[in-house]
Amino acid sequence: MNFDPQVFVDALTSEGYRNGALVAIGLTAVSQLTAVGIGLVLAVMRESSLAVLRAASWTYVWVFRAIPTLVQLLFFWNALPQLIPGLVRAEWYNAFVAAWIALSINEGAYMAEIVRGGLLSIDEGQRLAARALGMKPASVYRRVILPQLIRVIIPPTANEFITMLKITSLAAAISLGELLTYTQQSISTTFKFAEYYAAAAVWYLVIVSIFMAVQSQLERRFRWTSQGRRAGLIGGLTGLGGR
Amino acid sequence: MTFERPLLDHVEPPAAASSAPLLEAVGIHKRYGRNEVLRGITFAVRRGEVRAVLGPSGSGKSTMLRCLALLEPIDAGEVRLEGERLGVRSAAGKLGRLPERELARQRSDIGMVFQRFNLFPHMTALQNVMVGLTEVRRRPKAEARETAADMLARVGLADRATHFPSELSGGQQQRVAIARALVMNPKVMLFDEPTSALDPELVGEVLTVMEELAREGMTMIVVTHEVGFARSAASLVTMMDEGQIVEDAPPGEFFSHPRHERTRRFLEAVL
């Protein structure tokens, strides 16, 4: 077998991989969080009594779910500066920002459907009871709908987070220095495929494990039993452990 | 269950026969599409009166309560509370439905208890009772917590304050729901089949609370299948069928000498 453990370990602990991982985590976090916000707005628009808002929301989901993510990434990095000339010289418009915008807009369409499903799952009696108490619409959403919504969308959203992490590797196509970019650069000079791919895989595993621990902590906070709220660190990290 | 302290802070004086109506329905019509669910409902409830509403399912009882609670817009007619017409405003000479924010203010004076409790599952019993005080009445948190804890104690659930709805029995959940409505100090309480979703052995504890409320002078409209409650606690019993009121009489008269054929058939079926 031709596998050099030293190359593997060196790659794993190299600064390039570490930076690449940080870029991947950062891009995932900002893009996914932005997408959750977009999804919330779109889902609420979809329930609006105004036909214009419903149509706008529907159209957004239709367009941005249909176009491949890679095409959207390339569009925002290569084509947008051509359409908006000011962007060419704008220093802030780097590959990270372009990827952030593209991935957020794309993922927002998926999150809109997840949030819509979550809203549909909340018993109509909840809104009714809140209104009967005399709560204004904003209070109904903030105090009654949102907490219940968050609970049901945590698992699918965690899924999307993990998918998003892997989609950030597409940003290698617009030369953003994330994990895959460094992997490919290292391989192109050394031709040691197995070692570098394995190192990248380990990094992805570690990052996803961190996401899973965060998910488990979040779910614990939304358990709604008088015993379920104590979130032990070990329990949180492993997803094991009782109450 | 015994009540060491009254459920209400202000025990209402018994209604004088001549007193003005507290809540009035005047010719209420309501339709869903082509289905006319309410076909001209007119009645009045005086302060301290308890009106039990009986009738077969689909007769429009629940819809009527939702219209009175301003949860559903009505197609024609009026709802009046202490003489003030609710749910509408006149703009440019035309009557229109009030915006939701204004409706919310008017709803806060009307307590509503639902068949399926509709407690907020992400809040403890105490938080369920508190949330109206903090969100609607804008009371400071500490004060609201104290008032809510006191109300929970009055319905006999002081030891369940930190429990979530999923950890309570149906009867306990419904008592929390009653406390949640009562703590707002409503002028009238509406009950929509409050015991229909309960196991038979849990019905009693909810009815006890409601009977105590009636005794203390709370004005109540109770849609129910509990004939016993209508007989013992109601001052008036109303029979609804096909979106109309077919009979309206004090319980003694209603149960012993029903005037309408429809009422007689209904009572034969349920008694």
Coordinates of C-alpha atoms in Angstrom, one line a residue:
Chain A
M1 CA 0.0 0.0 0.0
N2 CA 1.3 3.4 -0.9
F3 CA 0.1 5.6 2.0
D4 CA 2.6 7.8 3.8
P5 CA 1.3 8.4 7.3
Q6 CA 3.7 11.3 7.8
V7 CA 2.4 13.2 4.8
F8 CA -1.1 12.6 6.1
V9 CA -0.4 13.9 9.5
D10 CA 1.5 16.9 8.1
A11 CA -1.4 17.7 5.9
L12 CA -3.9 17.3 8.7
T13 CA -2.0 19.7 10.9
S14 CA -0.9 22.1 8.2
E15 CA -1.8 25.8 8.3
G16 CA -3.4 25.6 4.9
Y17 CA -5.9 22.9 6.0
R18 CA -6.6 24.8 9.2
N19 CA -7.3 28.0 7.4
G20 CA -9.3 26.1 4.8
A21 CA -11.4 24.6 7.5
L22 CA -12.0 28.0 9.1
V23 CA -13.1 29.4 5.8
A24 CA -15.5 26.5 5.3
I25 CA -16.9 26.8 8.8
G26 CA -17.2 30.6 8.5
L27 CA -18.9 30.5 5.1
T28 CA -21.2 27.7 6.2
A29 CA -22.3 29.6 9.3
V30 CA -22.9 33.0 7.7
S31 CA -24.6 31.5 4.6
Q32 CA -26.8 29.1 6.5
L33 CA -27.8 31.8 9.1
T34 CA -28.6 34.2 6.4
A35 CA -30.6 31.5 4.6
V36 CA -32.7 30.8 7.8
G37 CA -33.6 34.5 7.9
I38 CA -34.5 34.5 4.2
G39 CA -36.5 31.3 4.7
L40 CA -38.5 32.8 7.6
V41 CA -39.4 35.9 5.7
L42 CA -40.4 33.9 2.6
A43 CA -42.5 31.5 4.6
V44 CA -44.4 34.3 6.3
M45 CA -44.9 36.0 3.0
R46 CA -46.3 32.8 1.6
E47 CA -49.0 32.9 4.3
S48 CA -49.8 36.6 3.6
S49 CA -53.2 37.7 2.7
L50 CA -51.6 39.8 0.0
A51 CA -51.4 37.9 -3.3
V52 CA -48.4 39.9 -4.4
L53 CA -46.3 38.7 -1.5
R54 CA -47.5 35.1 -1.9
A55 CA -46.5 35.2 -5.6
A56 CA -43.1 36.8 -4.9
S57 CA -42.3 34.1 -2.3
W58 CA -43.4 31.3 -4.6
T59 CA -41.4 32.7 -7.6
Y60 CA -38.3 33.0 -5.4
V61 CA -38.4 29.4 -4.3
W62 CA -39.1 28.3 -7.9
V63 CA -36.2 30.2 -9.4
F64 CA -33.5 29.5 -6.8
R65 CA -34.3 25.9 -6.3
A66 CA -34.3 25.2 -10.0
I67 CA -30.8 26.7 -10.9
P68 CA -27.8 24.5 -9.9
T69 CA -25.9 25.9 -7.0
L70 CA -22.6 25.9 -9.0
V71 CA -24.2 28.0 -11.7
Q72 CA -25.4 30.5 -9.1
L73 CA -21.9 30.6 -7.5
L74 CA -20.2 31.2 -10.9
F75 CA -22.9 33.8 -11.7
F76 CA -22.4 35.9 -8.6
W77 CA -18.6 35.7 -8.9
N78 CA -18.1 36.1 -12.7
A79 CA -21.2 37.6 -14.1
L80 CA -22.4 40.0 -11.5
P81 CA -19.4 42.3 -11.7
Q82 CA -20.0 42.4 -15.4
L83 CA -23.6 43.6 -14.8
I84 CA -22.7 45.9 -12.0
P85 CA -19.4 47.4 -13.0
G86 CA -18.8 49.1 -9.6
L87 CA -18.2 45.6 -8.2
V88 CA -15.1 45.0 -10.2
R89 CA -13.0 47.5 -8.3
A90 CA -14.9 47.1 -5.0
E91 CA -12.4 45.7 -2.6
W92 CA -15.1 44.2 -0.3
Y93 CA -16.5 42.1 -3.2
N94 CA -14.1 39.1 -2.8
A95 CA -14.7 35.4 -3.4
F96 CA -16.0 34.9 0.1
V97 CA -18.6 37.6 -0.2
A98 CA -19.7 36.3 -3.6
A99 CA -20.0 32.8 -2.2
W100 CA -21.9 34.0 0.9
I101 CA -24.5 35.8 -1.3
A102 CA -24.9 33.0 -3.7
L103 CA -25.2 30.2 -1.1
S104 CA -27.5 32.2 1.1
I105 CA -29.9 33.1 -1.7
N106 CA -29.8 29.5 -3.0
E107 CA -30.3 27.9 0.5
G108 CA -32.9 30.5 1.4
A109 CA -35.3 28.8 -1.1
Y110 CA -34.9 25.4 0.6
M111 CA -35.2 27.0 4.1
A112 CA -38.4 28.7 3.0
E113 CA -40.0 25.3 2.4
I114 CA -38.7 23.9 5.6
V115 CA -40.1 26.8 7.6
R116 CA -43.4 26.6 5.7
G117 CA -43.6 22.9 6.6
G118 CA -42.9 23.9 10.2
L119 CA -45.6 26.5 10.3
L120 CA -48.1 24.0 8.8
S121 CA -47.2 21.6 11.6
I122 CA -48.2 24.0 14.4
D123 CA -51.8 23.4 15.6
E124 CA -54.2 26.1 14.5
G125 CA -55.5 26.1 18.2
Q126 CA -52.2 27.8 19.2
R127 CA -52.7 30.9 17.2
L128 CA -56.4 30.9 18.2
A129 CA -55.6 30.7 21.9
A130 CA -53.0 33.5 21.6
R131 CA -55.4 35.7 19.7
A132 CA -58.2 35.0 22.2
L133 CA -55.9 36.2 25.0
G134 CA -55.6 39.5 23.2
M135 CA -52.1 39.2 21.8
K136 CA -51.3 41.4 18.8
P137 CA -50.0 39.7 15.7
A138 CA -46.3 40.4 16.4
S139 CA -46.7 38.9 19.9
V140 CA -48.5 35.8 18.6
Y141 CA -45.5 35.2 16.3
R142 CA -42.8 36.0 18.8
R143 CA -44.1 34.3 21.9
V144 CA -46.2 31.4 20.5
I145 CA -45.4 30.5 16.9
L146 CA -41.6 31.1 16.7
P147 CA -40.6 28.9 19.7
Q148 CA -42.7 26.0 18.4
L149 CA -41.4 26.6 14.9
I150 CA -37.8 26.5 16.0
R151 CA -38.3 23.2 17.6
V152 CA -39.6 21.5 14.6
I153 CA -37.2 22.9 12.1
I154 CA -34.0 22.1 14.1
P155 CA -33.5 18.6 12.7
P156 CA -34.0 19.5 9.0
T157 CA -32.1 22.8 9.4
A158 CA -29.2 20.8 11.0
N159 CA -29.3 18.6 7.9
E160 CA -29.1 21.7 5.7
F161 CA -26.1 23.0 7.8
I162 CA -24.2 19.8 7.0
T163 CA -25.2 19.9 3.4
M164 CA -24.1 23.5 3.3
L165 CA -20.7 22.7 4.7
K166 CA -20.1 20.3 1.8
I167 CA -21.5 22.7 -0.7
T168 CA -18.9 25.2 0.3
S169 CA -16.4 23.0 -1.4
L170 CA -18.0 24.1 -4.7
A171 CA -16.5 27.5 -3.9
A172 CA -13.2 26.0 -4.9
A173 CA -14.5 26.7 -8.4
I174 CA -14.3 30.5 -7.7
S175 CA -10.9 30.0 -6.1
L176 CA -12.1 30.7 -2.5
G177 CA -9.4 29.2 -0.2
E178 CA -11.5 26.6 1.5
L179 CA -10.6 23.0 2.4
L180 CA -10.9 21.5 -1.1
T181 CA -8.9 24.3 -2.7
Y182 CA -5.9 23.6 -0.4
T183 CA -6.3 19.9 -1.0
Q184 CA -6.2 20.2 -4.7
Q185 CA -3.3 22.6 -4.6
S186 CA -1.3 20.2 -2.4
I187 CA -2.1 17.3 -4.6
S188 CA -1.1 19.1 -7.8
T189 CA 2.4 19.5 -6.5
T190 CA 2.8 16.2 -4.7
F191 CA 0.5 13.7 -6.5
K192 CA -0.2 12.2 -3.1
F193 CA -4.0 11.8 -3.5
A194 CA -4.9 9.4 -0.7
E195 CA -3.1 11.3 2.0
Y196 CA -4.5 14.7 1.2
Y197 CA -8.1 13.5 0.5
A198 CA -8.0 11.6 3.8
A199 CA -6.8 14.6 5.7
A200 CA -9.7 16.7 4.1
A201 CA -12.1 14.0 5.0
V202 CA -11.0 14.0 8.7
W203 CA -11.4 17.7 8.8
Y204 CA -15.0 17.5 7.5
L205 CA -15.7 14.7 10.0
V206 CA -14.5 16.9 12.8
I207 CA -16.5 19.9 11.7
V208 CA -19.7 17.9 11.2
S209 CA -19.3 16.4 14.7
I210 CA -19.1 19.9 16.1
F211 CA -22.4 20.8 14.3
M212 CA -24.0 17.7 15.6
A213 CA -23.1 18.5 19.2
V214 CA -24.6 22.0 18.7
Q215 CA -27.7 20.5 17.3
S216 CA -28.1 18.1 20.2
Q217 CA -27.7 21.0 22.7
L218 CA -30.3 23.0 20.8
E219 CA -32.8 20.2 20.8
R220 CA -32.3 19.7 24.5
R221 CA -33.2 23.4 25.1
F222 CA -36.4 22.8 23.2
R223 CA -37.5 19.7 25.0
W224 CA -40.3 21.3 27.0
T225 CA -40.2 19.0 30.0
S226 CA -39.3 20.1 33.5
Q227 CA -36.3 17.7 33.7
G228 CA -35.0 17.9 30.1
R229 CA -33.3 21.3 30.2
R230 CA -30.1 20.4 32.0
A231 CA -27.6 20.0 29.1
G232 CA -24.5 18.3 30.2
L233 CA -21.4 18.9 28.1
I234 CA -20.6 15.2 27.6
G235 CA -24.3 14.5 26.7
G236 CA -24.2 17.4 24.3
L237 CA -21.0 16.3 22.6
T238 CA -22.0 12.7 22.2
G239 CA -25.7 13.0 21.9
L240 CA -25.9 10.4 24.6
G241 CA -26.6 10.7 28.3
G242 CA -29.9 10.8 30.0
R243 CA -31.7 13.6 31.5
Chain B
M1 CA -61.7 20.1 45.3
T2 CA -62.5 22.8 47.8
F3 CA -61.8 26.4 47.3
E4 CA -60.1 28.1 50.2
R5 CA -60.2 31.4 48.4
P6 CA -62.5 32.8 45.8
L7 CA -61.5 32.5 42.1
L8 CA -62.5 36.1 41.5
D9 CA -61.2 39.2 43.3
H10 CA -64.4 41.1 42.8
V11 CA -67.5 39.1 43.6
E12 CA -70.2 40.5 41.3
P13 CA -73.5 41.5 42.9
P14 CA -76.3 39.3 41.7
A15 CA -77.9 40.6 38.5
A16 CA -80.9 42.7 38.9
A17 CA -83.7 41.6 36.6
S18 CA -83.7 45.0 35.0
S19 CA -79.9 45.4 34.6
A20 CA -78.5 46.2 31.2
P21 CA -77.1 43.3 29.2
L22 CA -73.4 42.7 29.5
L23 CA -72.9 40.8 26.3
E24 CA -75.3 40.9 23.4
A25 CA -75.6 39.1 20.1
V26 CA -77.8 40.9 17.6
G27 CA -78.8 39.0 14.5
I28 CA -75.5 37.4 13.9
H29 CA -75.0 35.7 10.5
K30 CA -72.0 33.7 9.5
R31 CA -71.3 31.7 6.4
Y32 CA -68.4 29.7 5.2
G33 CA -68.6 29.8 1.4
R34 CA -72.2 28.8 0.6
N35 CA -72.7 27.1 4.0
E36 CA -74.6 29.4 6.3
V37 CA -73.5 28.3 9.8
L38 CA -75.2 31.0 11.9
R39 CA -78.6 32.2 10.7
G40 CA -79.6 35.2 12.9
I41 CA -78.4 34.6 16.5
T42 CA -79.9 37.1 19.0
F43 CA -79.6 36.9 22.7
A44 CA -78.3 38.8 25.7
V45 CA -76.3 37.8 28.8
R46 CA -76.6 40.0 31.9
R47 CA -73.9 40.4 34.5
G48 CA -73.5 37.3 36.6
E49 CA -75.7 35.1 34.3
V50 CA -74.5 31.7 33.2
R51 CA -75.9 30.6 29.9
A52 CA -75.5 27.0 28.9
V53 CA -75.7 26.3 25.2
L54 CA -76.8 22.8 24.1
G55 CA -77.3 21.4 20.6
P56 CA -76.2 18.7 18.2
S57 CA -72.8 18.9 16.7
G58 CA -72.8 21.1 13.6
S59 CA -75.5 23.3 15.0
G60 CA -73.1 26.3 15.1
K61 CA -72.4 26.5 18.8
S62 CA -68.7 26.7 18.5
T63 CA -68.8 29.1 15.6
M64 CA -71.1 31.3 17.7
L65 CA -68.6 31.4 20.5
R66 CA -65.7 32.2 18.1
C67 CA -67.8 35.1 16.7
L68 CA -68.5 36.4 20.2
A69 CA -64.8 36.1 21.0
L70 CA -64.0 38.2 17.9
L71 CA -61.9 35.3 16.5
E72 CA -64.0 35.1 13.3
P73 CA -65.5 38.0 11.4
I74 CA -69.3 38.0 11.2
D75 CA -71.2 38.6 7.9
A76 CA -74.1 40.4 9.5
G77 CA -75.3 41.5 12.9
E78 CA -73.6 42.9 16.0
V79 CA -71.7 41.8 19.0
R80 CA -72.0 44.3 21.9
L81 CA -70.1 44.3 25.2
E82 CA -71.5 46.7 27.8
G83 CA -73.3 48.4 25.0
E84 CA -70.2 49.0 22.9
R85 CA -70.3 47.5 19.5
L86 CA -67.3 45.3 19.0
G87 CA -65.2 44.3 16.0
V88 CA -66.0 47.2 13.7
R89 CA -65.1 50.8 13.1
S90 CA -66.7 53.3 10.8
A91 CA -64.3 54.9 8.3
A92 CA -65.6 57.3 5.7
G93 CA -69.2 56.6 6.6
K94 CA -68.8 52.8 6.0
L95 CA -68.5 50.1 8.7
G96 CA -65.4 47.9 8.4
R97 CA -63.7 45.2 10.4
L98 CA -61.3 46.6 13.0
P99 CA -57.6 46.0 12.3
E100 CA -56.2 43.0 14.1
R101 CA -54.3 45.2 16.6
E102 CA -57.5 46.9 17.7
L103 CA -59.4 43.6 17.8
A104 CA -56.7 42.2 20.1
R105 CA -57.4 44.9 22.6
Q106 CA -61.2 44.1 22.6
R107 CA -60.5 40.4 22.9
S108 CA -58.5 40.8 26.0
D109 CA -61.7 41.5 27.9
I110 CA -63.3 38.3 26.8
G111 CA -62.0 35.0 28.3
M112 CA -62.0 31.9 26.1
V113 CA -61.6 28.3 27.1
F114 CA -61.2 25.7 24.4
Q115 CA -62.2 22.1 24.0
R116 CA -58.6 21.0 23.4
F117 CA -57.1 23.4 26.0
N118 CA -54.7 24.9 23.5
L119 CA -52.1 25.5 26.2
F120 CA -48.7 26.7 24.9
P121 CA -46.6 23.5 25.0
H122 CA -43.3 25.4 25.3
M123 CA -44.3 27.2 28.4
T124 CA -44.7 25.9 31.9
A125 CA -48.1 26.1 33.6
L126 CA -47.0 29.4 35.3
Q127 CA -45.7 30.9 32.0
N128 CA -49.0 30.0 30.3
V129 CA -50.9 32.0 32.9
M130 CA -48.3 34.8 32.9
V131 CA -48.0 35.5 29.2
G132 CA -51.2 37.4 28.9
L133 CA -50.3 39.7 31.7
T134 CA -46.8 40.5 30.3
E135 CA -47.6 40.6 26.6
V136 CA -51.1 42.0 26.6
R137 CA -51.5 43.9 29.9
R138 CA -47.8 45.0 29.9
R139 CA -47.4 44.1 33.6
P140 CA -43.8 43.9 35.0
K141 CA -42.6 40.4 35.0
A142 CA -42.2 40.0 38.8
E143 CA -45.7 41.3 39.4
A144 CA -47.2 39.1 36.6
R145 CA -45.5 36.0 38.1
E146 CA -47.0 36.7 41.5
T147 CA -50.5 37.3 40.1
A148 CA -50.2 34.2 37.9
A149 CA -48.9 31.9 40.7
D150 CA -51.8 33.1 42.9
M151 CA -54.3 32.3 40.2
L152 CA -52.8 28.8 39.7
A153 CA -53.1 28.3 43.4
R154 CA -56.8 29.2 43.3
V155 CA -57.6 26.6 40.7
G156 CA -55.7 24.1 42.9
L157 CA -52.5 23.8 40.9
A158 CA -49.9 25.6 43.0
D159 CA -47.7 22.5 43.0
R160 CA -47.8 22.2 39.2
A161 CA -46.5 25.7 38.3
T162 CA -43.2 24.5 36.8
H163 CA -44.7 21.6 34.9
F164 CA -45.1 21.7 31.2
P165 CA -48.5 21.0 29.6
S166 CA -47.3 17.6 28.4
E167 CA -46.7 16.6 32.0
L168 CA -50.2 17.5 33.2
S169 CA -53.4 15.5 33.0
G170 CA -56.2 16.7 30.8
G171 CA -58.2 18.0 33.7
Q172 CA -55.1 19.9 35.1
Q173 CA -54.4 21.3 31.6
Q174 CA -58.0 22.6 31.3
R175 CA -57.7 24.2 34.8
V176 CA -54.5 26.0 33.7
A177 CA -56.4 27.2 30.6
I178 CA -59.2 28.5 32.8
A179 CA -56.6 30.3 35.0
R180 CA -54.9 31.7 31.9
A181 CA -58.2 33.3 30.9
L182 CA -59.2 34.4 34.4
V183 CA -56.0 36.1 35.2
M184 CA -56.8 38.7 32.5
N185 CA -59.8 39.7 34.6
P186 CA -62.3 39.3 31.8
K187 CA -65.8 40.7 31.8
V188 CA -67.2 37.5 30.4
M189 CA -65.9 33.9 30.0
L190 CA -66.7 31.7 27.0
F191 CA -66.3 28.0 27.3
D192 CA -66.3 25.8 24.2
E193 CA -67.1 22.3 25.2
P194 CA -64.5 22.5 28.0
T195 CA -64.9 18.9 29.2
S196 CA -65.5 17.1 25.9
A197 CA -61.8 16.1 25.4
L198 CA -61.4 14.8 28.9
D199 CA -61.4 11.3 30.3
P200 CA -64.6 10.8 32.2
E201 CA -62.9 10.7 35.6
L202 CA -61.3 14.1 35.0
V203 CA -64.5 15.9 34.0
G204 CA -65.5 16.6 37.6
E205 CA -62.5 18.7 38.6
V206 CA -63.0 21.1 35.7
L207 CA -66.8 21.3 36.3
T208 CA -66.1 22.1 39.9
V209 CA -64.0 25.1 39.0
M210 CA -66.7 26.3 36.6
E211 CA -69.4 25.9 39.1
E212 CA -67.4 27.8 41.6
L213 CA -66.9 30.6 39.0
A214 CA -70.7 30.7 38.4
R215 CA -71.4 30.9 42.1
E216 CA -69.0 33.8 42.5
G217 CA -70.9 35.7 39.8
M218 CA -68.7 35.4 36.7
T219 CA -70.7 36.0 33.6
M220 CA -70.4 32.8 31.4
I221 CA -71.5 31.3 28.2
V222 CA -70.8 27.6 28.2
V223 CA -71.2 25.4 25.1
T224 CA -71.5 21.9 26.7
H225 CA -72.8 18.4 26.5
E226 CA -72.9 18.3 30.3
V227 CA -76.6 18.4 31.0
G228 CA -75.9 18.1 34.7
F229 CA -73.9 21.3 34.6
A230 CA -76.6 23.1 32.6
R231 CA -79.2 22.0 35.1
S232 CA -77.4 22.9 38.3
A233 CA -75.2 25.9 37.4
A234 CA -76.9 27.7 34.5
S235 CA -79.4 30.5 34.8
L236 CA -80.5 30.0 31.2
V237 CA -80.3 27.1 28.9
T238 CA -80.2 27.7 25.1
M239 CA -80.9 25.1 22.5
M240 CA -79.3 25.6 19.1
D241 CA -80.0 23.8 15.9
E242 CA -79.0 24.5 12.3
G243 CA -77.5 27.9 13.1
Q244 CA -80.5 29.2 15.1
I245 CA -81.7 29.4 18.7
V246 CA -84.7 27.2 19.0
E247 CA -85.3 27.4 22.7
D248 CA -84.2 29.6 25.5
A249 CA -85.4 29.1 29.0
P250 CA -84.4 28.7 32.7
P251 CA -83.1 25.2 33.4
G252 CA -86.2 24.1 35.4
E253 CA -88.5 24.9 32.5
F254 CA -86.1 23.9 29.8
F255 CA -85.7 20.3 31.1
S256 CA -89.1 19.7 32.4
H257 CA -91.3 21.4 29.8
P258 CA -89.4 21.9 26.6
R259 CA -91.6 23.7 24.2
H260 CA -90.0 22.7 20.9
E261 CA -90.1 19.4 19.3
R262 CA -86.4 19.7 18.4
T263 CA -85.5 20.2 22.1
R264 CA -87.6 17.3 23.2
R265 CA -85.9 15.0 20.7
F266 CA -82.4 16.2 21.7
L267 CA -83.1 15.8 25.4
E268 CA -84.5 12.3 24.8
A269 CA -81.2 11.4 23.1
V270 CA -78.9 12.8 25.7
L271 CA -80.7 12.1 29.0

